[in-house]
Amino acid sequence: MLISTNNDLKRVTDVEQKAGRENNNQQKEFVKAITPKAVDYSQWYIDVILKAKLMDYAPVKGFMAIRPAGYALWEKIKEQFDRRFKETGHENAYFPMFIPQELLEKEAEHVEGFAPEVAWVTKGGDEILNEPLVVRPTSEAIICDFYSRWVQSWRDLPVLINQWCNVVRWEKSTRPFLRTSEFLWQEGHTCHRTEEEAEEEALKMLEVYRECIETELAIPSVVGRKTDREKFAGALRTYTVEALMSDGRALQAGTSHNLGQHFARVFDIKYLDQDDQLKYVWQTSWGVSTRLIGALIMVHGDDRGLKIPPRISTYQAVIVPILTKKDREKVLKSVRELSDQLKDVIRVKLDDREEYSPGWKYNDWEMRGVPVRIEVGPKDLEQGKVVVVRRDNGEKVSIVREELTTYLPRLMDDIQKDMLKKALEFREENTRSGSDYEEFKKIMETQRGFYLTPWCGDPECEEKVKEDTKATIRCIPFNKKLEHDTCLVCDKKAENAVYFARAY
RNA sequence: CGGGGCGUAGCGCAGUUUGGUAGCGCGCUUGGUUCGGGACCAAGAGGCCGGAGGUUCAAAUCCUCUCGCUCCGACCA
């Protein structure tokens, strides 16, 4: 499309160009700045993250720079999770990025799971290393090595440690934020005295994830257990938070694992219990990553760009002054006062750049997802009012200036609530239930979404669905019984209901 | 690993068929006029045409080799 536009342009004469066609063309260009979701969802996603300046591609495939706008978002998300981790008794620490090959190889299932995607360090300076080092794809191995020395007595338990760091997984196909070769995340690693306590921890953190993602990111989810096929390499059980993107595909937004004693046994993490017996600890690990930013974009974003929920938005409102020649100084003075005044109640940004027109700024801030825009021009000054525009639904109202300090915080709550509500409605509309395989196949082809259905538990049935439809079992929800109990694929009786979906 | 596509200014591209002084849009710089949904005028800056070899009086363009990126598939959370 762009190409033909350029060709057309080149064929017209200079005179014709100057006669106004340029103007028209520029307007069209802007509409094209973000590819509409309906035209090409993947392209929409890429356009949004680039236009909103969340990231930029690195010279190495699968890597990216997280730009200030994207990183600020991560910082806000991080803050919310970190607070909850501390509230549930965890402490932060930091472990090394390089893991000796020998350590990674201790847990058989674990190596096997990660081997295809580890990055190796084989040289230090000029020296070829005796034992190559693995760049952490996750830190179980190195942390367990430390824990084997740190844990001696039952009095040392529980160990409740979290770390914020980067990890590297050599991915074959990558997408910004959703799957990159390096990403930022948090990994909690805990040790417990009993199996029950570890299980309780794994489920507790799963709930922390679910609640935080819902409250702060305004993303509803379904939680449950992973099937053996989908569980973490080396875990006893894996639990997951699954969110539904606006194209009907599911995204794993967070996972929590009960590691059982698999790692404790191979890394020799033992404690002397009160009964004078040496026992292996029971462990958990759990993580969320910068993938949440991808979820945020795909759950809330629209054809104009990002929509950030107020609770995690870097700026909750942006003030755009309308600077006319006549009233320039008056308006500037007024918005500066307003900005100072609002700083006490919300995170506010004054955009007083003079090189951009108000219209340009509207589009720019909308693209970047700021929840509220406040317009202040000469007409507003006369009336002692300002214009307040919501990003989530476009609603535009004129508000008396004095009321803003009470109005805006309330508006932020409303927007947060409405965004969650909208996402929840979408989730519900796109969660279907049944056990008709033909209908299921059709749905996975078209609207997608979640499909809640009985499953006999046989990995072969799970595999067949994947081959036929590319859909996988996202999770086995807790306490979900269906009236109908014949497996979606075979005729066997099903113990559990599961959520199927095509996933990222 | 298999198949397709692309490397020309910061970004997006045209120019390659038919060899002949390297272009367009956006962005950037300076100055001015504007400012309630991506304003306009004027003047500028910016290129080893991915790399190496060859053919030719002459190569972005033709030939050979090579490197990189990307999409689809396979593999994988």
Coordinates of C-alpha atoms (C1' of nucleotides) in Angstrom, one line a residue:
Chain A
M1 CA 0.0 0.0 0.0
L2 CA 2.8 2.4 0.9
I3 CA 4.6 1.5 -2.2
S4 CA 1.8 2.4 -4.5
T5 CA 1.2 5.6 -2.7
N6 CA 4.8 6.6 -3.3
N7 CA 4.6 5.7 -6.9
D8 CA 1.5 7.7 -7.3
L9 CA 3.1 10.6 -5.6
K10 CA 6.1 10.5 -7.9
R11 CA 3.9 10.6 -11.0
V12 CA 2.1 13.7 -10.1
T13 CA 3.8 17.0 -10.7
D14 CA 5.2 19.3 -8.1
V15 CA 2.4 21.7 -8.6
E16 CA -0.2 19.1 -7.9
Q17 CA 1.7 17.9 -4.8
K18 CA 1.7 21.4 -3.4
A19 CA -1.9 21.8 -4.1
G20 CA -2.9 19.8 -1.1
R21 CA -2.3 16.2 -1.9
E22 CA 0.5 16.1 0.6
N23 CA -1.8 17.0 3.4
N24 CA -4.2 14.2 2.5
N25 CA -1.5 11.8 2.3
Q26 CA -0.1 12.6 5.6
Q27 CA -3.4 12.0 7.2
K28 CA -3.6 8.6 5.6
E29 CA 0.0 7.9 6.7
F30 CA -1.0 8.5 10.3
V31 CA -3.9 6.1 10.1
K32 CA -1.4 3.6 8.8
A33 CA 1.0 4.2 11.7
I34 CA -0.6 1.4 13.6
T35 CA -1.9 -1.5 11.5
P36 CA -5.5 -2.3 12.7
K37 CA -5.9 -5.4 14.8
A38 CA -8.4 -6.8 12.4
V39 CA -6.0 -6.5 9.4
D40 CA -3.0 -8.2 11.0
Y41 CA -2.8 -8.9 14.7
S42 CA 0.9 -9.6 14.8
Q43 CA 1.7 -6.5 12.9
W44 CA -0.6 -4.5 15.2
Y45 CA 1.3 -5.8 18.2
I46 CA 4.7 -4.8 16.7
D47 CA 3.5 -1.4 15.6
V48 CA 2.2 -0.6 19.0
I49 CA 5.3 -1.5 20.9
L50 CA 7.5 0.4 18.5
K51 CA 5.3 3.4 18.3
A52 CA 4.8 3.5 22.0
K53 CA 8.6 3.3 22.3
L54 CA 8.5 0.3 24.6
M55 CA 11.5 -1.4 23.1
D56 CA 13.8 -1.6 20.1
Y57 CA 15.4 -4.5 18.4
A58 CA 18.9 -5.4 19.3
P59 CA 21.6 -6.3 16.8
V60 CA 21.4 -9.9 17.9
K61 CA 18.3 -11.8 17.0
G62 CA 15.9 -12.4 19.8
F63 CA 17.3 -9.6 22.0
M64 CA 15.9 -6.2 22.6
A65 CA 16.5 -3.0 24.4
I66 CA 13.7 -2.0 26.8
R67 CA 13.3 1.7 26.3
P68 CA 12.4 4.1 29.2
A69 CA 8.6 3.8 28.5
G70 CA 8.8 0.0 28.6
Y71 CA 11.1 -0.1 31.6
A72 CA 9.0 2.3 33.6
L73 CA 6.1 -0.1 33.1
W74 CA 8.3 -3.0 34.3
E75 CA 9.3 -1.0 37.3
K76 CA 5.7 -0.3 38.2
I77 CA 4.8 -4.0 37.8
K78 CA 7.9 -5.0 39.7
E79 CA 7.0 -2.7 42.6
Q80 CA 3.5 -4.3 43.0
F81 CA 4.8 -7.9 43.0
D82 CA 7.8 -7.1 45.2
R83 CA 5.5 -5.5 47.8
R84 CA 3.4 -8.6 47.9
F85 CA 6.4 -10.9 48.1
K86 CA 7.7 -9.0 51.1
E87 CA 4.2 -9.1 52.7
T88 CA 4.3 -12.9 52.4
G89 CA 7.6 -13.1 54.2
H90 CA 10.1 -13.3 51.3
E91 CA 13.5 -11.6 51.0
N92 CA 15.4 -10.6 47.9
A93 CA 18.9 -11.8 47.1
Y94 CA 21.0 -12.2 44.0
F95 CA 22.7 -15.2 42.6
P96 CA 25.3 -15.6 39.8
M97 CA 24.5 -15.5 36.1
F98 CA 26.9 -18.3 35.2
I99 CA 26.3 -21.9 36.2
P100 CA 28.9 -24.6 36.0
Q101 CA 27.8 -27.3 33.5
E102 CA 28.2 -29.9 36.2
L103 CA 25.6 -28.2 38.4
L104 CA 23.0 -27.9 35.7
E105 CA 23.3 -31.5 34.8
K106 CA 22.6 -32.8 38.2
E107 CA 18.8 -33.0 37.8
A108 CA 18.2 -35.2 34.7
E109 CA 14.8 -34.0 33.8
H110 CA 15.8 -30.4 34.3
V111 CA 18.8 -30.5 32.0
E112 CA 16.9 -32.3 29.4
G113 CA 14.2 -29.7 29.4
F114 CA 16.6 -26.7 29.1
A115 CA 19.6 -28.2 27.2
P116 CA 18.3 -27.2 23.8
E117 CA 18.1 -23.5 24.8
V118 CA 21.1 -22.8 26.9
A119 CA 23.8 -20.3 26.0
W120 CA 27.3 -21.3 26.8
V121 CA 30.4 -19.4 27.9
T122 CA 33.4 -21.3 26.7
K123 CA 36.1 -18.7 26.9
G124 CA 37.3 -16.2 29.5
G125 CA 39.6 -13.6 27.9
D126 CA 42.0 -15.7 25.8
E127 CA 41.7 -18.8 28.0
I128 CA 39.5 -21.7 27.0
L129 CA 37.6 -22.7 30.1
N130 CA 38.1 -26.2 31.5
E131 CA 34.5 -26.5 32.3
P132 CA 32.1 -24.5 30.1
L133 CA 29.6 -22.2 31.9
V134 CA 25.9 -22.0 31.3
V135 CA 24.2 -18.6 31.2
R136 CA 21.3 -19.2 33.6
P137 CA 18.1 -20.1 31.8
T138 CA 16.6 -20.3 35.3
S139 CA 18.4 -20.5 38.6
E140 CA 17.3 -23.7 40.3
A141 CA 20.7 -25.4 39.8
I142 CA 22.9 -22.6 41.1
I143 CA 20.5 -21.7 44.0
C144 CA 20.2 -25.3 45.1
D145 CA 24.0 -25.5 45.2
F146 CA 24.0 -22.6 47.7
Y147 CA 21.0 -24.0 49.7
S148 CA 22.8 -27.3 50.2
R149 CA 25.3 -25.3 52.4
W150 CA 22.9 -22.8 53.9
V151 CA 20.4 -25.3 55.2
Q152 CA 21.6 -27.4 58.1
S153 CA 18.8 -27.5 60.7
W154 CA 15.1 -27.4 60.8
R155 CA 15.6 -24.0 62.4
D156 CA 16.9 -22.8 59.0
L157 CA 13.6 -23.5 57.4
P158 CA 11.7 -22.2 55.7
V159 CA 14.0 -20.5 53.3
L160 CA 12.0 -17.8 51.5
I161 CA 14.2 -16.1 48.9
N162 CA 13.4 -14.2 45.7
Q163 CA 15.6 -12.7 43.1
W164 CA 15.0 -10.2 40.3
C165 CA 17.3 -10.8 37.4
N166 CA 17.7 -11.6 33.7
V167 CA 17.8 -15.0 32.2
V168 CA 18.8 -16.3 28.8
R169 CA 17.1 -18.9 26.7
W170 CA 18.3 -19.5 23.1
E171 CA 14.9 -19.4 21.5
K172 CA 14.3 -20.4 17.9
S173 CA 11.4 -18.1 17.3
T174 CA 11.1 -14.9 19.2
R175 CA 8.6 -12.1 19.7
P176 CA 9.2 -8.9 21.7
F177 CA 8.2 -9.3 25.3
L178 CA 6.4 -12.6 24.6
R179 CA 9.4 -14.7 24.0
T180 CA 12.8 -13.2 23.8
S181 CA 16.2 -14.9 24.2
E182 CA 16.9 -12.7 27.2
F183 CA 14.2 -11.5 29.5
L184 CA 13.8 -9.9 32.9
W185 CA 11.9 -11.8 35.6
Q186 CA 11.6 -12.7 39.2
E187 CA 12.2 -16.2 40.5
G188 CA 11.2 -17.2 44.0
H189 CA 13.0 -20.2 45.5
T190 CA 11.9 -21.7 48.8
C191 CA 12.7 -24.6 51.0
H192 CA 10.3 -26.2 53.4
R193 CA 10.2 -28.9 56.1
T194 CA 7.2 -30.8 54.8
E195 CA 5.5 -31.5 51.5
E196 CA 2.3 -29.9 52.7
E197 CA 4.1 -26.7 53.5
A198 CA 5.7 -26.6 50.1
E199 CA 2.4 -27.2 48.4
E200 CA 0.9 -24.5 50.5
E201 CA 3.6 -22.1 49.4
A202 CA 3.3 -23.0 45.7
L203 CA -0.5 -22.3 45.9
K204 CA -0.1 -19.2 48.0
M205 CA 2.2 -17.6 45.4
L206 CA 0.0 -18.7 42.6
E207 CA -2.8 -16.7 44.3
V208 CA -0.5 -13.7 44.8
Y209 CA 0.2 -13.8 41.1
R210 CA -3.5 -14.1 40.1
E211 CA -4.6 -11.3 42.5
C212 CA -1.8 -8.9 41.5
I213 CA -2.3 -9.4 37.8
E214 CA -6.0 -8.8 38.3
T215 CA -5.8 -5.9 40.7
E216 CA -2.8 -4.0 39.2
L217 CA -2.7 -5.0 35.5
A218 CA -6.5 -5.4 35.3
I219 CA -6.1 -8.7 33.6
P220 CA -8.5 -11.5 34.6
S221 CA -7.1 -15.1 34.4
V222 CA -7.8 -18.7 35.0
V223 CA -5.6 -20.7 37.3
G224 CA -4.9 -24.4 37.7
R225 CA -2.4 -27.2 37.4
K226 CA -0.3 -28.0 34.3
T227 CA -0.5 -31.4 32.7
D228 CA 2.7 -33.5 32.8
R229 CA 3.4 -32.6 29.2
E230 CA 3.4 -28.9 30.1
K231 CA 4.9 -28.9 33.5
F232 CA 8.3 -27.4 34.4
A233 CA 11.3 -29.6 33.8
G234 CA 12.1 -31.1 37.1
A235 CA 9.0 -30.1 39.0
L236 CA 6.6 -32.4 40.8
R237 CA 3.6 -30.2 39.9
T238 CA 3.3 -26.9 38.1
Y239 CA 0.6 -24.4 38.6
T240 CA -0.2 -21.6 36.2
V241 CA -2.0 -18.3 35.7
E242 CA -3.4 -18.2 32.2
A243 CA -4.8 -15.0 30.6
L244 CA -6.7 -14.6 27.4
M245 CA -5.4 -12.2 24.8
S246 CA -7.7 -10.1 22.6
D247 CA -7.1 -12.4 19.6
G248 CA -8.4 -15.4 21.5
R249 CA -5.1 -16.9 22.3
A250 CA -3.9 -17.8 25.8
L251 CA -0.8 -16.5 27.4
Q252 CA 0.9 -18.1 30.4
A253 CA 1.3 -15.1 32.7
G254 CA 2.9 -16.7 35.7
T255 CA 3.9 -20.1 37.0
S256 CA 4.5 -21.6 40.4
H257 CA 6.1 -25.0 40.9
N258 CA 6.1 -27.5 43.7
L259 CA 9.5 -29.0 43.1
G260 CA 9.0 -31.8 45.6
Q261 CA 12.4 -33.3 46.7
H262 CA 13.8 -33.8 43.2
F263 CA 16.3 -31.0 43.5
A264 CA 17.0 -31.6 47.2
R265 CA 18.0 -35.1 46.5
V266 CA 20.4 -34.4 43.7
F267 CA 21.8 -31.2 45.3
D268 CA 21.9 -32.8 48.7
I269 CA 19.8 -30.2 50.6
K270 CA 19.3 -31.8 53.9
Y271 CA 18.4 -30.6 57.4
L272 CA 18.5 -32.3 60.8
D273 CA 15.0 -32.4 62.0
Q274 CA 13.8 -32.2 65.6
D275 CA 13.6 -36.0 65.7
D276 CA 17.3 -36.2 65.0
Q277 CA 16.8 -37.5 61.5
L278 CA 18.5 -36.1 58.4
K279 CA 15.8 -35.2 55.9
Y280 CA 15.6 -33.6 52.4
V281 CA 13.8 -30.3 52.1
W282 CA 10.7 -29.7 50.0
Q283 CA 11.1 -26.9 47.5
T284 CA 9.1 -24.5 45.4
S285 CA 10.0 -22.0 42.7
W286 CA 7.8 -19.4 41.0
G287 CA 8.2 -16.6 38.5
V288 CA 6.7 -13.8 36.4
S289 CA 8.5 -12.0 33.7
T290 CA 8.5 -9.1 31.3
R291 CA 6.1 -11.2 29.3
L292 CA 3.4 -9.5 31.5
I293 CA 4.1 -6.4 29.4
G294 CA 3.1 -8.3 26.3
A295 CA -0.1 -9.4 28.1
L296 CA -0.9 -5.9 29.0
I297 CA -0.6 -4.8 25.4
M298 CA -2.7 -7.6 24.0
V299 CA -5.4 -7.5 26.6
H300 CA -6.1 -3.8 26.7
G301 CA -4.6 -2.3 23.6
D302 CA -6.7 -1.0 20.6
D303 CA -6.1 0.4 17.1
R304 CA -4.9 3.6 18.6
G305 CA -2.3 2.0 20.6
L306 CA -1.6 1.1 24.3
K307 CA -4.0 1.4 27.2
I308 CA -2.3 1.3 30.5
P309 CA -4.3 0.7 33.7
P310 CA -4.0 3.7 36.0
R311 CA -2.5 1.7 38.9
I312 CA 0.7 0.8 36.9
S313 CA 0.8 3.7 34.5
T314 CA 3.9 5.8 34.7
Y315 CA 1.8 8.9 34.1
Q316 CA -1.8 8.7 35.0
A317 CA -2.7 12.0 33.3
V318 CA -1.1 14.2 30.8
I319 CA -1.8 18.0 30.6
V320 CA -1.9 19.4 27.1
P321 CA -2.0 23.2 27.0
I322 CA -3.6 24.9 23.9
L323 CA -1.1 27.7 23.3
T324 CA -2.5 30.4 21.1
K325 CA -0.4 33.5 20.2
K326 CA -2.7 35.7 22.2
D327 CA -3.1 33.7 25.4
R328 CA 0.1 31.8 25.4
E329 CA 1.6 33.1 28.7
K330 CA -1.7 32.9 30.5
V331 CA -2.3 29.3 29.6
L332 CA 1.3 28.3 30.3
K333 CA 1.2 29.8 33.8
S334 CA -2.2 28.2 34.4
V335 CA -1.1 24.6 33.4
R336 CA 2.0 24.9 35.5
E337 CA 0.0 25.7 38.5
L338 CA -2.4 22.9 37.7
S339 CA 0.4 20.4 37.3
D340 CA 1.9 21.3 40.7
Q341 CA -1.4 21.1 42.3
L342 CA -2.2 17.7 40.9
K343 CA 1.1 16.2 41.7
D344 CA -0.1 15.5 45.2
V345 CA -3.0 13.3 44.1
I346 CA -2.0 11.6 40.9
R347 CA 1.1 11.0 38.7
V348 CA 0.8 13.8 36.2
K349 CA 2.9 14.9 33.2
L350 CA 2.8 18.4 31.7
D351 CA 3.5 18.3 28.0
D352 CA 4.4 21.9 27.3
R353 CA 6.6 21.2 24.3
E354 CA 6.0 23.9 21.7
E355 CA 7.3 22.1 18.7
Y356 CA 4.2 19.9 18.6
S357 CA 0.6 20.8 18.0
P358 CA -2.1 19.8 20.5
G359 CA -3.5 17.3 18.0
W360 CA -0.1 15.6 17.6
K361 CA 0.2 15.3 21.3
Y362 CA -3.3 13.8 21.7
N363 CA -2.4 11.1 19.3
D364 CA 1.0 10.5 20.8
W365 CA -0.2 10.1 24.3
E366 CA -3.1 8.0 23.3
M367 CA -0.6 5.7 21.5
R368 CA 1.4 5.5 24.6
G369 CA -1.6 4.6 26.7
V370 CA -1.8 7.3 29.3
P371 CA -5.2 6.8 31.0
V372 CA -6.3 10.5 31.1
R373 CA -5.7 13.6 29.1
I374 CA -6.4 17.0 30.5
E375 CA -6.8 19.8 27.9
V376 CA -6.4 23.4 29.0
G377 CA -7.0 26.3 26.5
P378 CA -8.1 29.9 26.6
K379 CA -11.8 28.9 26.5
D380 CA -11.4 26.7 29.5
L381 CA -9.6 29.4 31.4
E382 CA -12.5 31.8 30.9
Q383 CA -14.9 29.2 32.4
G384 CA -12.5 28.0 35.1
K385 CA -12.8 24.5 33.7
V386 CA -10.6 21.9 32.0
V387 CA -11.4 19.2 29.5
V388 CA -10.8 15.6 30.8
V389 CA -10.6 12.8 28.3
R390 CA -10.5 9.1 29.2
R391 CA -8.2 6.9 27.1
D392 CA -10.1 3.7 27.8
N393 CA -13.5 4.8 26.4
G394 CA -12.9 8.2 24.8
E395 CA -15.3 9.9 27.1
K396 CA -14.8 13.7 27.2
V397 CA -16.1 15.9 30.0
S398 CA -15.6 19.5 31.1
I399 CA -14.7 19.7 34.8
V400 CA -14.6 22.6 37.2
R401 CA -11.0 23.1 38.0
E402 CA -11.3 23.1 41.8
E403 CA -13.0 19.7 41.7
L404 CA -10.1 18.0 39.9
T405 CA -8.2 17.0 43.1
T406 CA -11.1 14.9 44.2
Y407 CA -12.4 14.0 40.7
L408 CA -9.2 12.6 39.3
P409 CA -8.3 10.0 41.9
R410 CA -11.9 8.7 41.7
L411 CA -11.7 8.7 37.9
M412 CA -8.5 6.6 38.1
D413 CA -10.3 4.0 40.2
D414 CA -13.2 4.0 37.7
I415 CA -10.9 3.5 34.8
Q416 CA -9.1 0.7 36.5
K417 CA -12.4 -1.0 37.3
D418 CA -13.8 -0.5 33.8
M419 CA -10.7 -1.9 32.2
L420 CA -10.9 -5.0 34.3
K421 CA -14.6 -5.3 33.6
K422 CA -14.1 -5.1 29.9
A423 CA -11.3 -7.7 29.9
L424 CA -13.4 -9.9 32.1
E425 CA -16.4 -9.7 29.7
F426 CA -14.2 -10.6 26.8
R427 CA -12.8 -13.5 28.7
E428 CA -16.3 -14.8 29.5
E429 CA -17.6 -14.3 26.0
N430 CA -14.6 -16.3 24.8
T431 CA -14.8 -19.1 27.2
R432 CA -16.9 -21.9 25.9
S433 CA -17.7 -25.3 27.3
G434 CA -18.7 -28.7 25.9
S435 CA -17.3 -32.0 24.8
D436 CA -18.1 -32.0 21.0
Y437 CA -14.8 -32.5 19.3
E438 CA -16.0 -31.2 15.9
E439 CA -17.4 -28.0 17.4
F440 CA -14.1 -27.6 19.4
K441 CA -12.0 -27.9 16.2
K442 CA -14.2 -25.3 14.5
I443 CA -13.9 -22.9 17.5
M444 CA -10.1 -23.3 17.6
E445 CA -10.0 -22.4 13.9
T446 CA -12.2 -19.3 14.3
Q447 CA -12.9 -17.4 17.5
R448 CA -10.5 -19.5 19.6
G449 CA -10.6 -18.5 23.3
F450 CA -10.8 -21.0 26.1
Y451 CA -12.7 -24.3 25.8
L452 CA -13.5 -26.0 29.1
T453 CA -14.0 -29.7 28.5
P454 CA -13.6 -33.1 30.1
W455 CA -10.3 -34.8 29.6
C456 CA -9.5 -38.4 30.4
G457 CA -6.0 -37.7 31.5
D458 CA -4.3 -39.7 28.7
P459 CA -1.4 -37.8 27.1
E460 CA -2.3 -39.3 23.8
C461 CA -5.6 -37.5 23.7
E462 CA -3.8 -34.3 24.7
E463 CA -1.3 -34.9 21.8
K464 CA -4.0 -35.6 19.3
V465 CA -5.7 -32.3 20.0
K466 CA -2.4 -30.5 19.5
E467 CA -1.9 -32.2 16.2
D468 CA -5.4 -31.5 15.0
T469 CA -5.8 -27.9 16.3
K470 CA -2.5 -26.6 17.7
A471 CA -4.5 -26.1 21.0
T472 CA -3.0 -27.3 24.2
I473 CA -4.2 -27.8 27.7
R474 CA -3.6 -24.5 29.4
C475 CA -4.5 -25.8 32.8
I476 CA -6.6 -28.2 34.9
P477 CA -8.6 -25.8 37.0
F478 CA -9.3 -26.5 40.7
N479 CA -12.7 -28.0 41.6
K480 CA -14.2 -27.7 38.2
K481 CA -16.6 -30.6 37.6
L482 CA -18.6 -30.8 34.4
E483 CA -22.0 -32.6 34.2
H484 CA -20.8 -34.3 31.1
D485 CA -17.8 -36.4 31.8
T486 CA -16.7 -38.2 28.6
C487 CA -13.3 -37.1 27.3
L488 CA -13.3 -34.6 24.5
V489 CA -11.3 -37.0 22.3
C490 CA -11.9 -40.6 23.3
D491 CA -14.8 -42.3 25.0
K492 CA -13.2 -42.8 28.4
K493 CA -14.6 -41.3 31.5
A494 CA -12.9 -38.0 32.4
E495 CA -11.7 -37.2 35.9
N496 CA -11.1 -33.6 35.3
A497 CA -12.3 -30.6 33.3
V498 CA -9.5 -28.7 31.5
Y499 CA -9.1 -25.5 29.6
F500 CA -7.9 -25.9 26.1
A501 CA -6.6 -22.9 24.0
R502 CA -4.2 -22.0 21.4
A503 CA -1.3 -20.4 23.2
Y504 CA 1.5 -17.9 22.7
Chain B
rC1 C1' 17.6 -28.1 9.6
rG2 C1' 14.0 -27.2 4.9
rG3 C1' 11.5 -23.4 1.8
rG4 C1' 10.5 -18.1 0.5
rG5 C1' 11.7 -12.7 0.9
rC6 C1' 15.0 -8.6 1.8
rG7 C1' 20.0 -5.8 2.4
rU8 C1' 20.4 1.7 -1.2
rA9 C1' 20.5 8.4 4.2
rG10 C1' 18.3 7.5 11.2
rC11 C1' 13.4 4.9 9.5
rG12 C1' 10.2 3.3 5.3
rC13 C1' 11.2 2.6 0.3
rA14 C1' 12.1 3.7 -5.4
rG15 C1' 16.0 3.0 -8.9
rU16 C1' 18.4 -3.1 -10.9
rU17 C1' 14.4 -5.7 -16.3
rU18 C1' 17.5 -2.3 -20.7
rG19 C1' 25.0 -0.5 -17.0
rG20 C1' 26.0 6.2 -18.1
rU21 C1' 26.8 12.3 -12.3
rA22 C1' 22.4 8.2 -6.2
rG23 C1' 16.5 9.7 -5.5
rC24 C1' 11.5 10.1 -2.8
rG25 C1' 8.6 10.3 1.8
rC26 C1' 9.1 10.6 7.0
rG27 C1' 12.5 12.1 10.6
rC28 C1' 16.7 15.5 11.8
rU29 C1' 19.1 21.0 11.9
rU30 C1' 18.3 26.5 11.5
rG31 C1' 14.9 30.6 11.0
rG32 C1' 9.9 32.3 10.7
rU33 C1' 4.5 31.9 10.9
rU34 C1' 1.1 28.6 13.7
rC35 C1' -1.3 25.8 17.8
rG36 C1' -9.1 22.9 20.6
rG37 C1' -7.5 15.8 16.9
rG38 C1' -0.4 14.1 13.8
rA39 C1' 0.2 22.7 11.0
rC40 C1' 2.9 25.4 7.2
rC41 C1' 6.9 28.2 4.6
rA42 C1' 12.1 28.8 3.5
rA43 C1' 17.0 27.2 3.8
rG44 C1' 20.1 23.0 5.1
rA45 C1' 22.8 18.5 7.0
rG46 C1' 23.0 13.4 6.0
rG47 C1' 25.0 7.6 1.4
rC48 C1' 32.1 2.8 0.7
rC49 C1' 24.1 1.2 -2.5
rG50 C1' 25.8 -5.5 3.3
rG51 C1' 31.1 -7.5 1.9
rA52 C1' 34.8 -9.7 -1.6
rG53 C1' 36.2 -10.9 -6.4
rG54 C1' 35.1 -10.6 -11.7
rU55 C1' 33.1 -8.6 -16.7
rU56 C1' 33.3 -3.4 -18.8
rC57 C1' 35.8 2.8 -21.1
rA58 C1' 32.0 2.8 -17.1
rA59 C1' 28.6 -1.3 -12.0
rA60 C1' 23.6 0.1 -6.9
rU61 C1' 22.4 -2.2 -11.8
rC62 C1' 25.4 -8.0 -15.2
rC63 C1' 28.3 -12.7 -13.2
rU64 C1' 30.5 -15.7 -9.0
rC65 C1' 31.3 -16.3 -4.0
rU66 C1' 30.2 -14.7 0.9
rC67 C1' 27.9 -12.4 5.3
rG68 C1' 23.6 -10.7 7.7
rC69 C1' 18.3 -10.0 8.7
rU70 C1' 13.4 -11.6 8.2
rC71 C1' 8.8 -14.7 7.3
rC72 C1' 6.8 -19.7 7.0
rG73 C1' 7.6 -24.8 8.5
rA74 C1' 10.2 -28.2 12.0
rC75 C1' 11.9 -27.7 17.2
rC76 C1' 10.7 -25.3 21.8
rA77 C1' 7.7 -22.5 26.7

